[in-house]
Structure formats: C-alpha cells, structure tokens
Short mmCIF file of C-alpha atoms in Angstrom, two decimals:
data_model
loop_
_atom_site.label_atom_id
_atom_site.label_comp_id
_atom_site.label_asym_id
_atom_site.label_seq_id
_atom_site.Cartn_x
_atom_site.Cartn_y
_atom_site.Cartn_z
CA MET A 3 102.03 86.48 63.14
CA ALA A 4 102.21 86.83 59.40
CA THR A 5 102.93 83.21 58.41
CA ASN A 6 102.40 79.69 59.60
CA CYS A 7 105.19 79.22 62.30
CA SER A 8 105.37 75.61 61.47
CA ASN A 9 106.65 76.07 58.03
CA CYS A 10 109.63 78.03 56.95
CA GLY A 11 108.40 81.54 55.67
CA VAL A 12 111.30 81.93 53.06
CA GLY A 13 110.69 78.30 51.96
CA GLU A 14 107.00 79.07 51.31
CA ASN A 15 107.93 82.02 49.21
CA LEU A 16 110.10 79.70 47.19
CA GLN A 17 107.33 77.07 47.17
CA ASN A 18 109.59 74.73 49.21
CA ASN A 19 107.64 73.85 52.37
CA GLU A 20 110.41 73.04 54.80
CA HIS A 21 109.57 72.51 58.45
CA SER A 22 110.79 75.68 60.39
CA GLU A 23 112.84 75.24 63.59
CA VAL A 24 113.13 78.86 64.75
CA TRP A 25 111.02 81.92 64.73
CA CYS A 26 112.41 85.33 63.83
CA SER A 27 110.35 88.11 65.35
CA GLU A 28 112.09 90.68 63.34
CA CYS A 29 111.19 89.03 60.05
CA ASP A 30 107.90 87.92 61.53
CA GLU A 31 108.32 84.32 60.11
CA GLY A 32 109.70 80.86 60.79
CA LEU A 33 112.94 79.72 59.41
CA ASP A 34 114.41 76.20 58.78
CA LYS A 35 118.06 75.38 59.73
CA GLU A 36 119.49 76.53 56.40
CA ARG A 37 117.47 79.83 56.26
CA GLU A 38 118.45 80.36 60.01
CA ASN A 39 122.19 80.26 59.20
CA HIS A 40 121.65 82.51 56.24
CA ASN A 41 119.63 84.91 58.34
CA SER A 42 122.48 85.17 60.93
CA ASP A 43 125.06 85.72 58.10
CA SER A 44 123.19 88.33 56.35
CA LYS A 45 124.24 91.82 57.04
CA ALA A 46 120.66 93.00 57.13
CA SER A 47 119.46 90.35 59.58
CA LYS A 48 122.38 89.25 61.67
CA SER A 49 121.25 91.18 64.49
CA HIS A 50 117.81 89.57 64.47
CA GLU A 51 117.05 87.46 67.48
CA THR A 52 115.51 84.00 66.95
CA VAL A 53 113.75 81.49 69.15
CA PHE A 54 112.95 77.90 68.83
CA ILE A 55 109.49 77.38 67.40
CA ALA A 56 108.54 75.06 70.33
CA GLU A 57 109.46 77.90 72.76
CA TYR A 58 107.88 80.52 70.67
CA LYS A 59 104.55 78.55 70.79
CA THR A 60 104.57 78.82 74.61
CA LEU A 61 104.01 82.54 74.29
CA PRO A 62 100.49 83.66 75.01
CA THR A 63 98.26 83.92 71.98
CA GLU A 64 97.66 87.72 72.45
CA VAL A 65 101.48 88.21 72.39
CA ILE A 66 101.94 86.09 69.28
CA HIS A 67 99.14 88.07 67.41
CA ILE A 68 100.52 91.50 68.26
CA ALA A 69 101.40 92.94 64.78
CA GLN A 70 104.74 94.41 64.30
CA THR A 71 103.90 96.02 61.01
CA CYS A 72 101.46 98.67 60.16
CA LYS A 73 98.23 97.20 58.95
CA LEU A 74 97.47 100.33 56.92
CA HIS A 75 100.75 100.64 55.16
CA ASN A 76 102.27 97.09 55.51
CA GLU A 77 105.61 98.52 56.86
CA LYS A 78 107.47 97.92 60.00
CA PHE A 79 106.89 100.12 62.94
CA LYS A 80 109.67 102.77 63.21
CA LEU A 81 108.23 105.35 65.54
CA PHE A 82 106.06 105.71 68.71
CA CYS A 83 103.70 108.54 69.27
CA ARG A 84 103.41 109.48 72.86
CA ASP A 85 100.42 111.75 72.23
CA HIS A 86 98.37 108.98 70.76
CA ASP A 87 100.12 106.05 72.67
CA CYS A 88 100.55 104.02 69.50
CA PRO A 89 103.35 102.69 67.21
CA CYS A 90 103.68 104.28 63.61
CA CYS A 91 105.46 103.35 60.54
CA GLN A 92 107.37 105.86 58.41
CA LYS A 93 104.19 106.64 56.28
CA CYS A 94 102.16 107.11 59.45
CA GLU A 95 104.23 110.08 60.44
CA ASN A 96 102.40 112.27 57.90
CA SER A 97 99.26 111.89 60.08
CA HIS A 98 101.10 112.77 63.18
CA THR A 99 102.55 116.21 62.09
CA ASP A 100 101.00 117.99 65.01
CA CYS A 101 102.36 115.49 67.47
CA LYS A 102 105.32 116.58 69.43
CA SER A 103 106.33 113.28 71.01
CA LEU A 104 107.21 111.02 68.04
CA THR A 105 110.31 108.88 69.17
CA ASP A 106 112.35 106.28 67.42
CA ILE A 107 110.89 103.01 68.66
CA ASN A 108 114.22 101.35 68.58
CA VAL A 109 115.53 103.70 71.24
CA LEU A 110 112.48 102.83 73.40
CA ILE A 111 112.85 99.08 73.05
CA LYS A 112 116.61 98.80 73.31
CA ASN A 113 117.45 96.60 76.19
CA ILE A 114 113.74 96.66 77.18
CA LYS A 115 113.94 93.13 78.85
CA THR A 116 116.81 94.20 81.14
CA SER A 117 115.65 97.71 81.73
CA ASN A 118 114.48 99.12 85.02
CA ALA A 119 111.10 99.68 83.42
CA PHE A 120 110.70 95.96 82.79
CA TYR A 121 111.84 95.29 86.26
CA GLU A 122 109.31 97.62 87.69
CA PHE A 123 106.68 96.11 85.33
CA GLU A 124 107.45 92.67 86.83
CA GLN A 125 107.42 94.07 90.38
CA THR A 126 104.13 95.70 89.65
CA LEU A 127 102.66 92.45 88.50
CA LEU A 128 103.92 90.83 91.66
CA GLU A 129 102.35 93.62 93.75
CA VAL A 130 99.08 93.28 91.96
CA VAL A 131 98.94 89.52 92.58
CA GLN A 132 99.86 90.19 96.24
CA ASN A 133 97.04 92.87 96.44
CA ILE A 134 94.52 90.53 94.90
CA LYS A 135 95.40 87.82 97.42
CA GLN A 136 95.08 90.36 100.23
CA LEU A 137 91.75 91.50 98.71
CA ARG A 138 90.48 87.88 98.54
CA THR A 139 91.50 87.46 102.23
CA ASN A 140 89.86 90.68 103.05
CA ARG A 141 86.58 89.73 101.31
CA ARG A 142 86.64 86.29 102.92
CA GLU A 143 87.02 87.85 106.33
CA ASN A 144 84.14 90.16 105.45
CA LEU A 145 81.90 87.10 104.66
CA THR A 146 82.75 85.53 108.13
CA LEU A 147 82.05 89.07 109.66
CA LEU A 148 78.61 89.05 107.91
CA GLU A 149 77.75 85.60 109.15
CA ASN A 150 78.63 86.57 112.82
CA LYS A 151 76.84 89.72 112.56
CA LYS A 152 73.79 87.87 111.19
CA ARG A 153 73.75 85.61 114.30
CA GLU A 154 74.19 88.66 116.63
CA ILE A 155 71.24 90.51 115.00
CA GLU A 156 69.01 87.36 115.16
CA ALA A 157 69.77 87.16 118.84
CA GLU A 158 69.14 90.81 119.33
CA ILE A 159 65.73 90.63 117.60
CA LYS A 160 64.64 87.72 119.70
CA GLN A 161 65.90 89.47 122.78
CA SER A 162 64.04 92.58 121.82
CA ARG A 163 60.82 90.49 121.33
CA VAL A 164 61.35 89.04 124.80
CA HIS A 165 61.65 92.48 126.39
CA ILE A 166 58.60 93.74 124.55
CA ASN A 167 56.61 90.85 125.71
CA HIS A 168 57.67 91.22 129.26
CA HIS A 169 56.90 94.83 129.07
CA LEU A 170 53.36 94.25 127.62
CA ASP A 171 52.66 91.50 130.19
CA LYS A 172 53.39 93.93 132.93
CA LEU A 173 51.22 96.61 131.42
CA GLN A 174 48.42 94.05 131.12
CA ASP A 175 48.65 92.83 134.81
CA ASP A 176 48.70 96.43 136.02
CA LEU A 177 45.61 97.38 133.98
CA ILE A 178 43.70 94.17 135.17
CA ASN A 179 44.71 95.00 138.84
CA GLU A 180 43.35 98.59 138.31
CA LEU A 181 40.07 97.03 136.90
CA VAL A 182 39.59 94.87 139.90
CA ARG A 183 40.24 97.69 142.29
CA VAL A 184 37.87 100.21 140.68
CA GLU A 185 35.06 97.56 140.39
CA GLN A 186 35.43 96.64 144.15
CA GLN A 187 35.51 100.27 145.16
CA GLU A 188 32.25 101.02 143.23
CA ASN A 189 30.64 97.85 144.61
CA ARG A 190 31.27 98.83 148.18
CA LYS A 191 29.59 102.20 147.62
CA ILE A 192 26.43 100.66 146.27
CA GLU A 193 26.34 97.94 148.85
CA LYS A 194 26.55 100.59 151.66
CA LEU A 195 23.56 102.46 150.09
CA LEU A 196 21.58 99.24 149.72
CA THR A 197 22.13 98.38 153.40
CA THR A 198 20.95 101.90 154.39
CA LEU A 199 17.92 101.69 152.13
CA LYS A 200 17.04 98.17 153.32
CA LYS A 201 16.93 99.54 157.03
CA LYS A 202 14.78 102.43 155.92
CA GLU A 203 12.43 100.12 154.18
CA SER A 204 12.13 97.87 157.17
CA ASP A 205 11.34 100.78 159.38
CA ILE A 206 8.57 101.98 157.03
CA ILE A 207 7.05 98.59 156.59
CA GLU A 208 6.95 98.38 160.40
CA VAL A 209 5.09 101.72 160.67
CA GLN A 210 2.65 100.41 158.01
CA GLU A 211 1.93 97.40 160.09
CA ASN A 212 1.38 99.60 163.26
CA ILE A 213 -1.00 101.91 161.45
CA ALA A 214 -3.64 99.11 161.08
CA SER A 215 -3.53 98.31 164.84
CA ILE A 216 -3.66 102.05 165.83
CA LYS A 217 -6.44 102.70 163.57
CA LYS A 218 -8.51 99.88 165.18
CA HIS A 219 -7.70 100.09 168.76
CA ALA A 220 -6.04 103.40 169.80
CA PRO A 221 -8.17 106.39 171.10
CA ASP A 222 -8.47 109.37 168.85
CA LEU A 223 -6.17 111.53 170.75
CA GLN A 224 -3.40 108.91 170.76
CA THR A 225 -4.16 108.39 167.13
CA PHE A 226 -3.75 112.02 166.31
CA LEU A 227 -0.51 112.40 168.25
CA THR A 228 0.89 109.23 166.71
CA MET A 229 0.21 110.49 163.23
CA LYS A 230 2.02 113.83 163.96
CA ASN A 231 5.04 111.81 165.00
CA ILE A 232 4.85 109.56 162.01
CA GLU A 233 4.50 112.55 159.74
CA LYS A 234 7.76 114.01 161.15
CA ASP A 235 9.54 110.61 160.47
CA ILE A 236 8.05 110.32 157.03
CA SER A 237 9.18 113.86 156.33
CA THR A 238 12.68 112.92 157.34
CA GLU A 239 12.74 109.85 155.16
CA GLU A 240 11.42 111.91 152.13
CA LYS A 241 14.26 114.37 152.61
CA PHE A 242 16.74 111.47 152.82
CA ILE A 243 15.21 109.93 149.57
CA GLN A 244 15.43 113.33 147.87
CA LEU A 245 19.05 113.87 149.06
CA ILE A 246 20.03 110.43 147.63
CA THR A 247 18.35 111.21 144.25
CA THR A 248 20.06 114.61 143.91
CA SER A 249 23.51 113.71 145.20
CA GLY A 250 24.17 111.32 142.26
CA SER A 251 24.13 108.31 144.53
CA THR A 252 21.53 106.73 142.26
CA ASN A 253 23.48 107.34 139.07
CA GLN A 254 24.25 104.36 136.83
CA VAL A 255 27.82 103.51 137.57
CA ASN A 256 29.58 101.86 134.69
CA ILE A 257 33.26 100.96 133.95
CA SER A 258 34.78 100.92 130.60
CA PHE A 259 38.27 100.47 128.92
CA GLN A 260 40.16 102.83 126.76
CA ILE A 261 43.21 101.13 125.27
CA ASN A 262 46.38 103.26 124.97
CA LYS A 263 46.20 104.96 121.55
CA SER A 264 49.82 103.94 120.83
CA LEU A 265 49.07 100.30 121.39
CA GLN A 266 45.76 100.74 119.41
CA GLU A 267 47.69 101.99 116.48
CA ILE A 268 50.73 99.72 116.73
CA SER A 269 49.52 97.47 113.98
CA ALA A 270 49.05 100.46 111.62
CA ILE A 271 52.19 102.46 112.72
CA VAL A 272 54.66 99.55 113.25
CA GLN A 273 54.90 97.80 109.97
CA ASN A 274 58.10 96.05 110.75
CA PHE A 275 60.05 94.85 113.60
CA GLY A 276 62.98 96.85 112.55
CA GLU A 277 65.20 97.16 109.59
CA ILE A 278 68.38 95.75 108.33
CA ASN A 279 70.87 98.42 107.23
CA VAL A 280 73.95 97.81 105.07
CA SER A 281 76.82 100.27 105.67
CA SER A 282 80.05 100.44 103.78
CA ASP A 283 82.92 101.84 105.95
CA PRO A 284 86.26 102.76 104.29
CA CYS A 285 88.77 100.03 104.97
CA ASP A 286 92.30 101.00 105.76
CA PHE A 287 93.55 98.35 103.28
CA PRO A 288 97.37 98.37 102.78
CA ILE A 289 97.48 98.33 98.96
CA GLN A 290 101.15 97.96 97.86
CA LYS A 291 102.39 100.52 95.34
CA ARG A 292 105.88 101.04 93.89
CA LYS A 293 107.05 104.57 93.75
CA ASP A 294 106.50 106.24 90.29
CA ARG A 295 104.84 102.97 89.11
CA GLN A 296 102.70 104.87 86.60
CA ALA A 297 105.72 106.18 84.86
CA GLN A 298 107.69 102.88 85.00
CA ILE A 299 104.91 100.44 83.99
CA MET A 300 105.45 101.31 80.30
CA VAL A 301 108.68 102.33 78.58
CA THR A 302 110.12 105.43 80.04
CA PHE A 303 109.68 108.43 77.61
CA PRO A 304 112.18 111.37 77.48
CA THR A 305 110.74 114.08 79.60
CA ARG A 306 110.84 117.80 78.89
CA ASN A 307 113.72 119.44 80.71
CA ILE A 308 112.77 122.55 82.68
CA ASP A 309 115.58 124.50 80.81
CA ASN A 310 114.06 123.84 77.50
CA LEU A 311 110.44 125.06 78.33
CA THR A 312 109.36 127.99 76.34
CA LEU A 313 106.45 130.19 77.26
CA LYS A 314 104.28 132.12 74.61
CA LEU A 315 101.79 134.69 75.95
CA GLN A 316 98.42 133.95 74.27
CA LYS A 317 96.24 136.50 75.96
CA ARG A 318 95.76 138.90 78.90
CA ILE A 319 92.42 138.39 80.78
CA ASN A 320 90.72 141.22 82.38
CA THR A 321 89.40 139.96 85.72
CA ALA A 322 88.09 143.36 86.99
CA GLY A 323 85.17 142.75 89.29
CA LEU A 324 86.91 139.91 90.97
CA SER A 325 88.83 140.83 94.05
CA ASN A 326 90.95 138.47 96.25
CA VAL A 327 91.27 135.71 93.51
CA HIS A 328 92.28 132.63 95.39
CA SER A 329 92.14 130.08 92.52
CA CYS A 330 91.70 129.66 88.78
CA SER A 331 91.40 126.76 86.25
CA LEU A 332 91.13 126.14 82.64
CA LEU A 333 88.01 124.38 81.49
CA PRO A 334 86.94 122.50 78.30
CA GLY A 335 86.45 124.82 75.27
CA ASP A 336 89.18 127.20 76.58
CA LYS A 337 86.88 128.60 79.19
CA MET A 338 88.37 129.84 82.48
CA VAL A 339 87.01 129.94 85.99
CA PHE A 340 88.06 132.15 88.84
CA SER A 341 87.15 132.15 92.50
CA SER A 342 86.97 135.11 94.75
CA SER A 343 87.22 134.45 98.48
CA SER A 344 86.15 137.86 99.80
CA GLN A 345 83.25 138.12 97.38
CA GLN A 346 82.22 134.47 97.99
CA LYS A 347 81.71 133.77 94.28
CA ILE A 348 82.99 132.05 91.32
CA LYS A 349 83.11 133.54 87.72
CA VAL A 350 83.46 131.60 84.45
CA LEU A 351 84.82 133.55 81.44
CA LYS A 352 84.54 132.37 77.78
CA SER A 353 87.65 131.89 75.77
CA ASP A 354 87.67 135.55 74.59
CA GLY A 355 87.62 136.70 78.15
CA SER A 356 83.92 137.81 78.23
CA LYS A 357 81.72 136.75 81.07
CA ASP A 358 79.89 133.35 80.73
CA PHE A 359 78.26 133.24 84.12
CA GLN A 360 78.88 133.71 87.77
CA ILE A 361 77.46 132.29 91.03
CA LYS A 362 77.36 134.58 94.16
CA LYS A 363 77.03 133.83 97.81
CA ILE A 364 78.19 130.30 97.86
CA GLY A 365 80.43 130.95 100.93
CA PRO A 366 84.14 131.51 101.10
CA THR A 367 85.90 130.03 98.08
CA PHE A 368 89.42 128.60 98.22
CA ASN A 369 90.18 126.35 95.29
CA VAL A 370 88.32 125.49 92.18
CA VAL A 371 88.95 122.69 89.66
CA PHE A 372 87.22 120.97 86.75
CA SER A 373 85.80 117.68 88.11
CA GLY A 374 84.56 116.19 84.74
CA ASP A 375 80.95 115.51 83.87
CA ASP A 376 80.49 119.21 83.02
CA SER A 377 81.08 120.27 86.63
CA ILE A 378 83.45 122.18 88.70
CA ALA A 379 84.32 121.66 92.39
CA VAL A 380 84.74 124.49 94.78
CA THR A 381 86.28 124.15 98.20
CA SER A 382 86.00 126.92 100.90
CA GLY A 383 89.09 126.39 102.96
CA CYS A 384 87.31 127.25 106.13
CA SER A 385 84.25 124.98 106.23
CA ASN A 386 83.52 121.32 105.74
CA GLN A 387 81.60 121.70 102.47
CA ILE A 388 82.56 121.38 98.77
CA ASN A 389 80.23 122.81 96.27
CA ILE A 390 79.69 121.14 92.89
CA ILE A 391 78.69 123.64 90.22
CA ASP A 392 76.88 122.59 86.98
CA LEU A 393 78.64 124.32 83.98
CA LYS A 394 75.67 123.76 81.69
CA LYS A 395 72.82 124.81 83.96
CA HIS A 396 74.94 127.54 85.67
CA LYS A 397 73.80 126.57 89.08
CA LEU A 398 74.78 124.62 92.39
CA LYS A 399 74.42 121.01 91.53
CA LYS A 400 75.07 119.51 95.03
CA SER A 401 77.15 120.02 98.12
CA ILE A 402 79.50 117.30 99.69
CA THR A 403 80.13 117.56 103.41
CA VAL A 404 83.28 116.05 104.79
CA ASN A 405 84.38 115.55 108.38
CA SER A 406 86.96 118.26 108.55
CA TYR A 407 87.85 121.58 106.75
CA ASN A 408 88.54 120.75 103.24
CA SER A 409 91.58 122.88 102.32
CA GLY A 410 93.88 120.43 100.72
CA LEU A 411 92.00 117.22 101.22
CA MET A 412 92.26 114.56 98.43
CA ILE A 413 88.57 113.61 97.57
CA SER A 414 87.24 111.47 94.89
CA LEU A 415 84.22 113.42 93.49
CA ASN A 416 82.70 110.23 91.89
CA ASP A 417 82.12 108.31 95.07
CA GLU A 418 82.88 111.06 97.57
CA THR A 419 85.73 109.05 99.28
CA ILE A 420 88.60 110.67 101.07
CA THR A 421 92.17 109.76 100.58
CA ASN A 422 93.97 110.32 103.94
CA VAL A 423 97.58 111.34 103.72
CA SER A 424 98.20 109.55 106.97
CA LYS A 425 101.64 110.97 107.96
CA THR A 426 101.22 114.52 106.58
CA LYS A 427 99.46 117.43 108.31
CA LEU A 428 98.93 119.96 105.70
CA PRO A 429 99.53 123.61 106.70
CA ASP A 430 97.18 126.65 106.37
CA PHE A 431 96.78 127.95 102.85
CA ALA A 432 98.22 124.72 101.48
CA TYR A 433 97.49 124.02 97.85
CA VAL A 434 97.76 120.41 96.58
CA ALA A 435 98.44 118.83 93.18
CA ALA A 436 98.75 115.21 92.21
CA LEU A 437 100.44 113.12 89.49
CA GLY A 438 100.39 109.27 89.58
CA ASP A 439 101.25 108.21 93.05
CA LYS A 440 102.68 111.55 94.11
CA LEU A 441 101.20 114.56 95.98
CA TYR A 442 102.71 118.07 95.89
CA TYR A 443 101.82 120.75 98.33
CA THR A 444 102.98 124.17 99.34
CA HIS A 445 103.79 125.56 102.68
CA TYR A 446 103.05 129.35 102.70
CA ARG A 447 104.77 130.18 106.00
CA ASN A 448 108.13 128.35 105.70
CA HIS A 449 108.38 128.98 101.82
CA SER A 450 108.72 125.42 100.85
CA VAL A 451 107.17 122.88 98.31
CA THR A 452 107.00 119.20 99.26
CA CYS A 453 106.61 116.04 97.29
CA CYS A 454 105.26 113.00 99.02
CA ASP A 455 103.58 109.68 98.24
CA TYR A 456 99.96 108.80 99.24
CA HIS A 457 101.21 107.32 102.51
CA GLY A 458 102.65 110.73 103.47
CA ASN A 459 106.24 109.64 102.95
CA THR A 460 108.26 112.84 102.04
CA LEU A 461 110.16 112.21 98.79
CA TRP A 462 111.72 115.71 98.49
CA THR A 463 111.38 119.28 99.68
CA PHE A 464 112.20 122.34 97.86
CA CYS A 465 113.03 125.53 99.85
CA ASP A 466 114.98 128.55 98.65
CA ARG A 467 113.88 132.04 99.84
CA ASN A 468 116.08 133.72 97.34
CA VAL A 469 113.92 132.02 94.61
CA LEU A 470 110.48 131.35 95.97
CA MET A 471 108.72 133.24 98.87
CA SER A 472 105.23 132.39 100.20
CA PRO A 473 104.21 129.72 97.63
CA LEU A 474 100.57 129.24 97.16
CA SER A 475 98.92 127.70 94.14
CA ILE A 476 100.64 124.61 92.70
CA SER A 477 100.15 122.58 89.47
CA VAL A 478 102.16 119.72 87.75
CA ASP A 479 102.42 118.73 84.05
CA ASN A 480 102.58 115.32 82.51
CA ASP A 481 106.36 115.01 83.05
CA GLY A 482 106.28 115.81 86.62
CA ASN A 483 107.43 119.35 86.46
CA VAL A 484 106.04 121.44 89.24
CA TYR A 485 104.74 125.03 88.73
CA VAL A 486 104.38 127.11 91.77
CA ALA A 487 103.06 130.68 92.31
CA GLY A 488 105.19 132.85 94.70
CA PHE A 489 103.01 135.36 96.45
CA ASP A 490 105.72 137.49 98.02
CA SER A 491 108.30 136.86 95.34
CA ASN A 492 105.75 137.76 92.64
CA ASN A 493 107.01 135.00 90.31
CA VAL A 494 106.18 131.57 88.80
CA VAL A 495 108.90 128.90 89.47
CA VAL A 496 108.94 125.51 87.87
CA ILE A 497 110.80 122.75 89.74
CA SER A 498 112.23 119.55 88.24
CA PRO A 499 110.52 116.18 88.91
CA ASP A 500 113.24 115.18 91.43
CA GLY A 501 113.06 118.55 93.30
CA GLN A 502 116.80 119.30 92.62
CA HIS A 503 116.53 121.96 90.00
CA TYR A 504 114.35 125.04 89.40
CA ARG A 505 113.81 127.81 86.92
CA GLN A 506 111.94 131.09 87.26
CA LEU A 507 109.43 131.27 84.36
CA LEU A 508 107.65 134.54 85.08
CA SER A 509 108.20 137.58 87.43
CA SER A 510 106.88 141.00 88.15
CA GLU A 511 108.42 142.14 84.88
CA ASP A 512 105.87 139.93 83.16
CA GLY A 513 103.03 141.81 84.92
CA LEU A 514 102.74 139.53 88.02
CA ARG A 515 101.48 141.36 91.06
CA LEU A 516 100.25 139.79 94.28
CA LEU A 517 100.25 136.48 92.43
CA TRP A 518 98.15 133.83 94.09
CA ALA A 519 96.62 131.41 91.63
CA LEU A 520 97.85 129.41 88.74
CA HIS A 521 96.78 126.23 86.87
CA TYR A 522 98.62 123.97 84.39
CA ASP A 523 96.25 122.23 81.95
CA LYS A 524 97.66 118.83 80.89
CA SER A 525 95.48 118.33 77.89
CA THR A 526 96.56 121.58 76.25
CA ASN A 527 99.94 122.30 77.85
CA LYS A 528 98.66 125.76 78.72
CA LEU A 529 99.38 127.74 81.89
CA LEU A 530 96.83 130.16 83.46
CA VAL A 531 98.25 132.72 85.86
CA ALA A 532 96.05 135.04 87.88
CA ASN A 533 97.02 138.06 89.98
CA ARG A 534 94.98 138.58 93.10
CA PRO A 535 93.39 141.70 91.52
CA ASN A 536 92.25 142.73 88.06
CA GLU A 537 94.44 140.52 85.68
CA ALA A 538 95.31 137.14 84.48
CA PHE A 539 97.52 135.65 81.89
CA LEU A 540 97.29 132.54 79.61
CA PHE A 541 100.64 131.09 78.35
CA ALA A 542 101.24 128.15 75.82
CA ILE A 543 104.17 125.93 77.07
CA GLU A 544 106.33 124.08 74.73
#
C-alpha cells in the first residue's frame, strides 16, 4: 500500500489532507468523496473499482501489502512470466527475453473472482480445512490407540514375569527333589555297607575273645585245629576287605550342584526384559483432492496446443553396444541414461554422446528415471527390487525392496512409501507417467493409453490402432500433453490433455525402428527418443 489509507492520496499530493472514504486498488491510494467522483468520471480511471476504507482495512495485512507496482522500475505490473512465476512491468520485459510464456496480466486477472479457477481455489481451501480436521481426528485416535496399547503392553510384561516366575519355581522344585533323591540313594548304599562291616567287626571281636580262653584251657591239638579254622575265616574276611577297597565302595561320595549355564549367564545376557518398538504403518487416509487442482489453484495459463508443437532435431546419439533398450531419461547437464534389459546394465552418456560410465550385472532393467540428489532409480519389471545409482560415484547406492514386482509402481524415493492405485491393475509392460493428480499408463496388448487419478478412477482412454499400436514408454509435459512411443507402429504420438485429440510427431521416416523408449524433460522441453537397437534422437520442442 503506497499511501496512508486514512488520508486522500490526491489530497496529500495537493497538500490538502482530506480524510479518505474509499480505496482505489488500481491507483493504490485512498480517495475522499470529491476525488472518488472525479475518479469515476475520468476516462482513465472510470473502470477502477473502489472499496470503502473500513471494508478495505478488513483485508489481511499480507494482502494489503502486496505490491501492485514494480519495486525496481516503479511501474504498474503489465505482464506475468510463467517461466519465473512472477509479475513484470513493461521495463522488466527486457530481462525476460528468453521466456516464452509472458502473458498480459489483465487477461489473466479478468473476472478472476468469478472464474472457475477462483471457485476451485475456494473449494481447495475447504478441502484443506476438512483434511486438517480429519488429520486431527486421526491423530487424536492415534493418541487413544497409544494409551490403550501401553496398558496392553504393561499387562503383557507383568504376565510374562508371572510365567517366568512359575517356570523358575518349577525348575527349582524339580532340582531340590532330585537333590533329596540322590542324597537318600547314596545314604542307603553307605548304611548297608556299615551294617555289613559292623557284623564283621562283631564276629572278629568274638574270635578275639575266644582266643584267650582257647590259649589257656584248650589242649594243644584242639588249639591247633581251631587256629586252622580261624585262619580260614580270617582269610575270607581279608578277601572281603580287599574286595571292598578295590570295588570303590570306600570311595568318598560327594554331591555337588552345577547351575544351568543359561541361567548362570542370564544376568549377563539378558540386559532387558524386552524392548518397546515403534512402527509406522501406512494409513489409508482418505485425503480429499479435486481433479486437476494443481492447474486450477492459480490462474489458468494458456497451454500449448498439440497442433502448434514444433520439433527440432538437435542430435543423433549412437547407442551401439546397447541392445534391447527398454528405457531412457535425460539427466542434468544434458547427460542421458539408457537401460538394457537383456544385458542387465545401464549406460550414462555425456551431452556429446560419449560414454560417461556404465554399471553392469544389476539384474534385468525396465525403467530408469532421474530421482534427484544426484541419483537415478532403476526398476527391473520382473523382481521386487529398485536399484538407486549414484551419478557422482558411479556405483550402486542402495536397493529398495517392495512387496510386489515393481513395473509401474508409484514409489516415493525419499521415504520409500508406495502410492497404491486402488482400482487399477496395471498390465504387463505398463509404463507410467504422472502430472499433478493424474497418472498416465500404457497398455501394450490392447493398444491403449489411459489417464486416471490417484484413486484409480479412469478419466479418459485413448485407443486407435490406426494411429498407435503396442504403446510402451510414456511421458507428459507441463501442459498435460502426453507423448507415447508406439512399438509396432514405429511412431511417437502426442495426445491432448483431455485425451480427445492426437498428432503423430515422429515416424519411421524420421529413423524410428523398433521404438521402445522416450522421455520428455519438463525443465528443458526436450524429447529423447530411443530405438531398441543402436540409435537415439534428441529433439527440442517448442
């Protein structure tokens, strides 16, 4: 806002500080009643819209402070540059000579408040608010879920402890019972031997007592014969004693205890009772999105009509050494990458067509795209693995494993999340492109190209065998024009954003042979087209 909205801007210039009653956004100043009448009568300003100052002050501060004149040249904005997404005055045009999308800003803002774009803008805001409310509800439900889960886990921990205690108590009782049994068994063995030894001892003592009487009173012959008998008994007892000492019956019996090694080491091995894991499962959250919202949020810019597209061949690229090229992509610095399915490799070429580097034996390759962060992503089409290649280090950076074959899956390479196209089952050899809220994919067998939203709702299908046969690679430009490689028709066809019109851009007369791969680079407006064997072409599209 250039002046104080409380005072009349014209009056200030005339050093007459009249209180302003209305605000003229075109003049960017307040006007009193007299100047308002003059403003509406003047040929130059009669079309200007005014608003009461009190109402104008209700606008958000950030709206009031949006400049309507160029700060650099102090002139009103006349143009809008789509390439730089900024307004320009007439003098700014000199610094936008290379921009192809300078548009009269008055054309863009005409009837803006009643336009479909503004309606879509309002509806989008409404959807955003609804989505935020749903997200808040979702997060509150998650808080409740966490609290309930905490209680469940606490109960599970305590129950696990009870089970462990019961198990250890049982093991302890079993071991003590075994200790008692073993001790009693060994006691019985020793007690039995002690009983035998006691009887033997009594018998010998009795013999000792009889010897004194025999020696004193028995005749010599009886003494002699008695000694012989006793000698036999003593010999028997000696053999008994010898047998006992050699049989191990006199071994020192001991009992000991060896704790289970797992229990002995439990304090060292088991450092925690368990662990609490946090998992984050994808939530099928129904975010509301209006069709084509990305194009409708801001003012609708004029799009390039497919009939006005012009192609200029910039170079032919020799891809000899690559067979069965399934995919190609333009990279920063005008580099190019090609994937070979049968050779299981990708090859990166410099802008002049010379070899930069290649990586072999990475498995079957299907599609290859630049994923940002100096990396390219390579899908296989017949496995559940996506390889990420480091463009600077010329080597495999990492591999991402998904839960299904990845031909045609929509995957965020930042957080490795998968966008499910819930109602759409992609066919074999399906190539996929995306723009805004739309997906585009080819159907090789029924010769069709389909446009759908992220929920799988079909928006349109193009199918004309006289024009396009066996479509494979697909790409889309900033205006929603869809470029498709026809394998059996050996051509490149561009389809209008609504799917109702088409135009053949290239054919076999332009050198196309067994065409499989193409890629449109949105940042440079260039189209890379690759034959299956030997040759590729780079076109500038205007």
